Structure formats: C-alpha cells, structure tokens
Coordinates of C-alpha atoms in Angstrom, one line a residue:
X1 CA 182.4 184.1 96.9
X2 CA 182.4 181.6 99.4
X3 CA 186.2 182.3 100.5
X4 CA 184.7 186.0 100.7
X5 CA 182.3 184.8 103.1
X6 CA 184.9 183.2 105.1
X7 CA 186.9 186.3 105.1
X8 CA 183.8 188.5 106.2
X9 CA 182.7 186.1 109.1
X10 CA 186.4 185.3 110.2
X11 CA 185.8 181.5 110.4
X12 CA 184.3 178.4 108.2
X13 CA 184.1 175.2 109.0
X14 CA 186.1 172.5 107.2
X15 CA 182.6 170.7 106.3
X16 CA 182.3 170.5 102.4
X17 CA 178.8 171.6 100.9
X18 CA 176.6 168.7 99.5
X19 CA 177.5 169.2 95.8
X20 CA 173.9 168.2 94.9
X21 CA 172.5 171.3 96.6
X22 CA 174.8 173.4 94.4
X23 CA 173.1 171.9 91.3
X24 CA 169.5 173.3 92.2
X25 CA 168.5 176.1 89.9
X26 CA 167.3 179.3 91.6
X27 CA 165.2 178.9 94.8
X28 CA 162.4 176.4 95.1
X29 CA 159.3 177.3 92.8
X30 CA 156.9 178.5 95.2
X31 CA 158.8 180.8 97.4
X32 CA 160.2 182.3 94.3
X33 CA 156.4 182.9 92.8
X34 CA 155.4 184.4 96.3
X35 CA 158.6 186.7 96.1
X36 CA 157.7 187.8 92.5
X37 CA 153.9 188.5 93.5
X38 CA 155.1 190.6 96.5
X39 CA 157.5 192.7 94.2
X40 CA 154.7 193.1 91.9
X41 CA 152.4 194.4 94.3
X42 CA 155.0 196.7 95.6
X43 CA 155.4 198.2 92.3
X44 CA 151.7 198.0 91.7
X45 CA 149.8 198.5 94.7
X46 CA 146.5 198.7 93.2
X47 CA 146.7 195.7 91.1
X48 CA 144.0 193.0 91.1
X49 CA 146.3 190.0 91.5
X50 CA 144.9 186.6 90.8
X51 CA 147.5 184.1 91.7
X52 CA 147.5 180.7 89.8
X53 CA 150.9 180.1 91.1
X54 CA 150.3 177.9 94.2
X55 CA 147.6 175.3 94.7
X56 CA 146.3 176.7 98.1
X57 CA 142.8 176.5 99.5
X58 CA 140.7 179.7 100.3
X59 CA 137.7 178.2 101.9
X60 CA 137.3 177.6 105.5
X61 CA 137.3 174.0 106.8
X62 CA 133.8 172.6 107.4
X63 CA 132.5 173.3 111.0
X64 CA 132.5 169.7 112.0
X65 CA 135.8 169.0 111.0
X66 CA 137.5 172.1 112.6
X67 CA 135.5 171.2 115.9
X68 CA 136.8 167.5 115.7
X69 CA 140.2 168.8 115.9
X70 CA 139.5 171.8 118.5
X71 CA 137.8 169.3 120.8
X72 CA 140.6 166.8 120.6
X73 CA 143.2 169.4 121.1
X74 CA 141.6 170.7 124.2
X75 CA 141.2 167.1 125.4
X76 CA 145.0 167.1 125.5
X77 CA 144.8 169.2 128.6
X78 CA 143.0 166.5 130.4
X79 CA 144.0 163.2 132.0
X80 CA 141.5 161.3 130.2
X81 CA 142.0 162.8 126.9
X82 CA 145.9 163.1 126.6
X83 CA 147.7 161.1 124.3
X84 CA 151.4 161.2 123.1
X85 CA 153.1 159.5 120.3
X86 CA 151.2 157.6 117.9
X87 CA 152.0 154.9 115.4
X88 CA 154.4 155.9 112.8
X89 CA 152.0 154.4 110.1
X90 CA 149.3 156.4 111.2
X91 CA 145.9 156.1 113.4
X92 CA 144.6 152.6 112.5
X93 CA 141.1 154.0 112.3
X94 CA 142.0 156.5 110.0
X95 CA 144.2 154.2 107.7
X96 CA 141.0 151.9 107.5
X97 CA 138.7 154.9 106.8
X98 CA 140.9 156.0 103.9
X99 CA 141.2 152.4 102.5
X100 CA 137.3 151.9 102.8
X101 CA 136.2 155.4 101.8
X102 CA 138.7 156.8 99.2
X103 CA 139.5 153.2 97.8
X104 CA 136.0 151.6 98.1
X105 CA 136.0 149.9 94.7
X106 CA 140.1 149.4 94.4
X107 CA 141.9 146.7 96.0
X108 CA 143.9 148.6 98.8
X109 CA 144.4 147.5 102.3
X110 CA 144.3 149.5 105.3
X111 CA 147.8 148.1 106.1
X112 CA 149.3 149.2 103.0
X113 CA 148.1 152.8 103.8
X114 CA 150.9 155.1 105.5
X115 CA 149.5 158.3 106.9
X116 CA 151.9 161.1 106.8
X117 CA 152.1 164.9 107.0
X118 CA 151.6 165.6 103.3
X119 CA 152.4 164.3 100.0
X120 CA 155.4 166.5 99.4
X121 CA 157.1 165.2 102.6
X122 CA 156.4 161.5 101.4
X123 CA 158.0 162.5 97.8
X124 CA 161.1 163.1 99.7
X125 CA 160.9 160.1 101.8
X126 CA 160.3 158.0 98.9
X127 CA 163.4 159.3 97.3
X128 CA 165.4 158.5 100.6
X129 CA 163.8 154.9 100.2
X130 CA 165.0 154.4 96.5
X131 CA 168.4 156.0 96.8
X132 CA 170.6 157.8 94.4
X133 CA 171.8 155.2 92.1
X134 CA 168.4 155.2 90.2
X135 CA 167.1 156.7 87.0
X136 CA 163.9 158.6 86.7
X137 CA 161.4 160.2 84.4
X138 CA 158.8 162.9 85.3
X139 CA 156.3 164.6 83.1
X140 CA 157.3 167.9 81.6
X141 CA 155.7 170.1 83.1
X142 CA 155.5 168.7 86.5
X143 CA 155.3 169.4 90.2
X144 CA 158.7 171.0 91.1
X145 CA 159.5 168.8 94.1
X146 CA 159.8 165.6 91.8
X147 CA 162.8 167.2 89.9
X148 CA 164.5 169.2 93.0
X149 CA 164.2 166.1 95.4
X150 CA 165.9 164.1 92.4
X151 CA 168.6 166.6 92.2
X152 CA 169.2 166.6 96.2
X153 CA 169.4 163.1 96.3
X154 CA 171.9 162.9 93.5
X155 CA 169.7 161.2 90.8
X156 CA 169.6 164.2 88.4
X157 CA 173.0 164.4 87.2
X158 CA 174.4 168.0 86.1
X159 CA 172.2 170.8 84.7
X160 CA 172.5 171.6 80.9
X161 CA 172.4 175.3 80.5
X162 CA 171.9 175.0 76.7
X163 CA 168.9 172.8 77.1
X164 CA 167.6 174.0 80.4
X165 CA 167.2 170.5 81.9
X166 CA 169.4 168.1 84.1
X167 CA 170.9 165.4 81.8
X168 CA 170.0 162.3 83.7
X169 CA 166.3 162.9 83.9
X170 CA 163.8 161.7 81.5
X171 CA 161.5 164.7 80.7
X172 CA 158.0 163.2 79.3
X173 CA 156.5 165.9 77.4
X174 CA 153.0 166.3 78.3
X175 CA 151.4 169.0 76.2
X176 CA 148.4 169.8 74.1
X177 CA 150.2 168.5 70.9
X178 CA 150.4 165.0 72.6
X179 CA 146.9 165.3 74.6
X180 CA 148.8 165.9 77.8
X181 CA 150.3 162.5 77.7
X182 CA 153.8 161.2 77.1
X183 CA 154.7 159.3 73.8
X184 CA 155.8 156.2 75.5
X185 CA 157.3 154.7 72.5
X186 CA 159.9 157.3 72.4
X187 CA 160.4 157.3 76.1
X188 CA 163.5 155.8 77.5
X189 CA 163.3 153.1 80.3
X190 CA 164.2 154.4 83.6
X191 CA 163.8 152.9 87.2
X192 CA 161.2 155.3 88.5
X193 CA 158.6 156.9 86.7
X194 CA 156.8 160.1 88.7
X195 CA 153.2 160.7 87.1
X196 CA 150.5 163.2 88.5
X197 CA 147.0 162.9 87.6
X198 CA 145.4 165.2 87.4
X199 CA 148.5 167.0 86.3
X200 CA 149.9 169.9 88.5
X201 CA 150.1 172.4 86.5
X202 CA 148.3 171.3 83.6
X203 CA 145.2 169.7 85.2
X204 CA 145.0 167.0 82.6
X205 CA 143.6 163.9 84.3
X206 CA 144.8 160.7 82.5
X207 CA 142.2 158.5 80.8
X208 CA 141.9 154.9 81.7
X209 CA 143.7 153.9 78.4
X210 CA 146.3 156.3 79.1
X211 CA 147.0 154.9 82.4
X212 CA 146.8 151.2 81.0
X213 CA 149.7 151.8 78.7
X214 CA 151.7 153.5 81.6
X215 CA 151.4 150.4 83.7
X216 CA 152.2 148.2 80.8
X217 CA 155.3 150.5 79.8
X218 CA 156.2 150.1 83.5
X219 CA 155.8 146.4 83.7
X220 CA 157.7 145.8 80.6
X221 CA 160.7 148.0 81.7
X222 CA 160.6 146.7 85.5
X223 CA 159.9 150.3 86.6
X224 CA 158.2 151.7 89.7
X225 CA 155.7 154.3 89.0
X226 CA 155.4 157.1 91.7
X227 CA 151.7 158.1 91.1
X228 CA 150.5 161.5 92.7
X229 CA 146.9 161.6 92.9
X230 CA 146.7 164.9 95.3
X231 CA 143.9 166.3 92.8
X232 CA 141.8 163.1 92.2
X233 CA 139.0 164.6 94.0
X234 CA 138.6 167.0 91.2
X235 CA 138.0 164.4 88.5
X236 CA 134.3 164.5 87.4
X237 CA 134.4 162.1 84.4
X238 CA 135.2 158.6 84.3
X239 CA 139.2 159.0 84.4
X240 CA 140.5 156.8 87.0
X241 CA 141.2 158.4 90.6
X242 CA 143.6 155.9 91.6
X243 CA 146.5 153.8 89.6
X244 CA 145.5 150.6 91.5
X245 CA 142.0 151.0 89.3
X246 CA 144.5 149.5 86.5
X247 CA 144.9 145.8 86.3
X248 CA 148.6 145.1 87.3
X249 CA 149.4 148.3 89.0
X250 CA 149.9 146.9 92.4
X251 CA 152.9 145.1 91.1
X252 CA 154.5 148.5 89.6
X253 CA 153.3 151.4 91.6
X254 CA 153.2 153.5 94.8
X255 CA 150.4 155.9 95.3
X256 CA 150.8 159.3 97.0
X257 CA 147.8 161.4 98.0
X258 CA 146.9 164.2 100.3
X259 CA 144.1 165.7 102.3
X260 CA 145.3 169.3 101.3
X261 CA 143.1 169.6 98.2
X262 CA 140.5 167.2 98.9
X263 CA 139.6 168.7 102.5
X264 CA 141.3 171.9 102.5
X265 CA 144.1 170.8 104.7
X266 CA 147.0 172.8 103.1
X267 CA 147.6 174.2 106.7
X268 CA 146.7 171.4 108.6
X269 CA 149.2 168.9 106.9
X270 CA 148.0 165.5 106.2
X271 CA 148.5 162.9 103.6
X272 CA 149.0 159.3 102.9
X273 CA 150.9 156.9 100.8
X274 CA 149.6 153.5 99.5
X275 CA 152.7 150.7 99.3
X276 CA 151.2 147.4 97.8
X277 CA 152.4 144.2 99.2
X278 CA 152.8 142.8 95.9
X279 CA 155.4 145.4 94.6
X280 CA 158.8 143.9 95.0
X281 CA 162.6 145.1 94.2
X282 CA 164.4 143.2 91.8
X283 CA 165.7 140.8 94.6
X284 CA 162.0 139.9 95.6
X285 CA 162.4 142.0 98.8
X286 CA 158.8 144.0 99.4
X287 CA 159.0 147.5 99.1
X288 CA 156.4 148.1 101.9
X289 CA 158.8 146.5 104.5
X290 CA 161.6 149.4 103.4
X291 CA 158.9 152.0 103.4
X292 CA 157.7 151.2 106.9
X293 CA 161.2 151.2 108.0
X294 CA 161.8 154.8 106.6
X295 CA 158.6 156.1 108.2
X296 CA 159.7 154.4 111.4
X297 CA 163.3 156.1 111.2
X298 CA 162.6 159.5 109.5
X299 CA 159.2 159.9 110.9
X300 CA 157.5 160.2 114.2
X301 CA 153.7 159.8 113.0
X302 CA 151.4 162.7 111.5
X303 CA 149.9 165.2 114.3
X304 CA 147.3 163.3 116.3
X305 CA 145.1 166.5 116.1
X306 CA 145.4 166.7 112.0
X307 CA 144.7 162.7 112.0
X308 CA 141.4 163.3 114.1
X309 CA 140.3 165.9 111.4
X310 CA 141.3 163.5 108.6
X311 CA 139.0 160.9 110.3
X312 CA 136.1 163.5 110.7
X313 CA 136.5 164.4 106.8
X314 CA 135.7 160.7 106.1
X315 CA 133.0 160.5 108.3
X316 CA 129.3 160.5 106.6
X317 CA 128.5 164.1 107.3
X318 CA 132.3 165.3 106.8
X319 CA 132.8 163.7 103.6
X320 CA 129.7 165.2 102.3
X321 CA 131.1 168.6 103.5
X322 CA 134.3 168.4 101.8
X323 CA 132.6 166.9 98.6
X324 CA 130.5 170.3 98.6
X325 CA 133.9 172.4 98.9
X326 CA 135.3 170.5 96.0
X327 CA 132.3 171.2 94.0
X328 CA 132.7 175.0 95.0
X329 CA 136.2 175.1 93.6

C-alpha cells in the first residue's frame, strides 16, 4: 500500500515512518466515536442519541468567568493591557490559587504546580519526560491517552491480536468483580502506574484505603504513580480528591488535573500538574527539575486569557458558580 502511494504521487521522501505509530490500533478513540455517531445519525436522522462517548460539558460558563476573559482579551488591544509571553510554569497568582483553593488541606506548594493547556497534553509531556525505556501499568478500562502515548513513545511493545493488548503494558483489571480496584497482589512491578480517580470511563472513585494500598505498592516497588484527578470535583463522599491526601504519596506520585470538567473549560483548555519536590529519580535527581525543563522546552505557557479565566473560577464568586455547575451535572 505504501509503495502504491509513492507510485500514485510520483514521489516519496527517504524518511522512514516512526515504527511506533504503525503499532497504534485504529484511530484515536474519541474521533472514532464521533465518526460512528455521525454515521448512525446519517442512517437514522430521527434518532434521539444520548452520547456517553466523550466527557464534554454542555452548560455555558458562569458569566463572571467569561467576562473576566473577555475583558482581558479586549485589554490586549491597549498599551496598558497588552501582555506577551508568560512564565512557562504558569501565572504565579493562578499557581497560588490552585494550591490554596484546590489543595487547601493537602501539602502542595504553589511552586510545585505547573499550569498547562490541559491534562491530556500533560500526559504526553510526562511520557516525554520519562522516556521509552520504562515499563507501565494502566487501569483496564482506562482513558485511551495513557495507552496510546505509551505506544507512540515506544514503551508498549507489539500488539497481540490474540489477546487484544500490548505485550509490554501491565493491564490492571478494574471491574465490578474486584470493586473497580486492581488486585495488587497479582499485579507485576512496573516503573510507572497510571491511575485515574474517579476513573474514566467507569466513574469509580478509589477509597482512602484503596489509595493507601496503591501508594504502599508503589513505594515497595520504587514506582511512580501518574494520578489523574480530572474528575475529582464530582466526588461527593469522603474518597480522596488528591493522591497527596495519602501519607507517603509525595515521594511516589505526580498528579495531573484539569479545569475542563471542574469549570467547564473543555474548549478553553487549561490544566495543571503537581510535581512534589520530594519525588526523586533512582539517582536522587529531583523529578520536578526535569519536568520544569520539559515545560520550558516543549511548552511556552498556557494562554494568558485562559489563565485569567482559571483565576476567576477560583475566586470566591467564581468558585461558588462552578460548584453549582458541578452540582447540576
């Protein structure tokens, strides 16, 4: 097929394709879902489709949050209001607000918070940080970006058609048969553990006891947990909203989160990652230093406009408004 393409176009470069891209199965999940929805509606135009495929938001942003971004954007047209590049790590005031508002009772410093353009982008940057020579574990089922990013960077190995999985990934079964939490006694040791709570797509929020076992498991094996808390605002019981509520987690975990679901910023694009100072590589080098370099090299800072919106959502008025939206959902 590839040679046929060259014959049709009349020319191909001599650059070889990334072999890991060829290992990806089908298209990325969410565009695939959208395509199937479109095809279904073409075939059945009167169908009343309820889409549970993509965790998008539907309600308008709170007025004070949208207005703050609009005013800032308009201010860019004035000499007094114009601003260019910001810090790669994020607006200092926003980093402080995230630490003080969302980690009020958790030991997180504002200097450990890195503001970004979304949790999914940070997943890929973390994979770039960690490199290809590592083993990973992920919940099964889980958010597809963990697996696909692992494949692209070269951690996943080949795909086994007979098992429907990648050979080098440890799939941690999380279903009703085991209370949506993996059996760690039978889970192989890996360098990296991707864990999402509340889980996407099952919705299960891990209990404190479960996360204590996860942190203990990581510490015993010398692993790093990549903890995705994008849906933490939807927890209504006493389940932890952050991995850093668990003693010892600061030595073994990175936390990724997002304004997408919490504040309805799916189209605005704003997220953050917390990298504790105590988290060290095997040679004693601080992970936060390398992640800072990744952010400075591969990212030029989140949109100033989006960050103003994030700051507004963490103000007393804005926070009350976004909490009301969460209650609605």
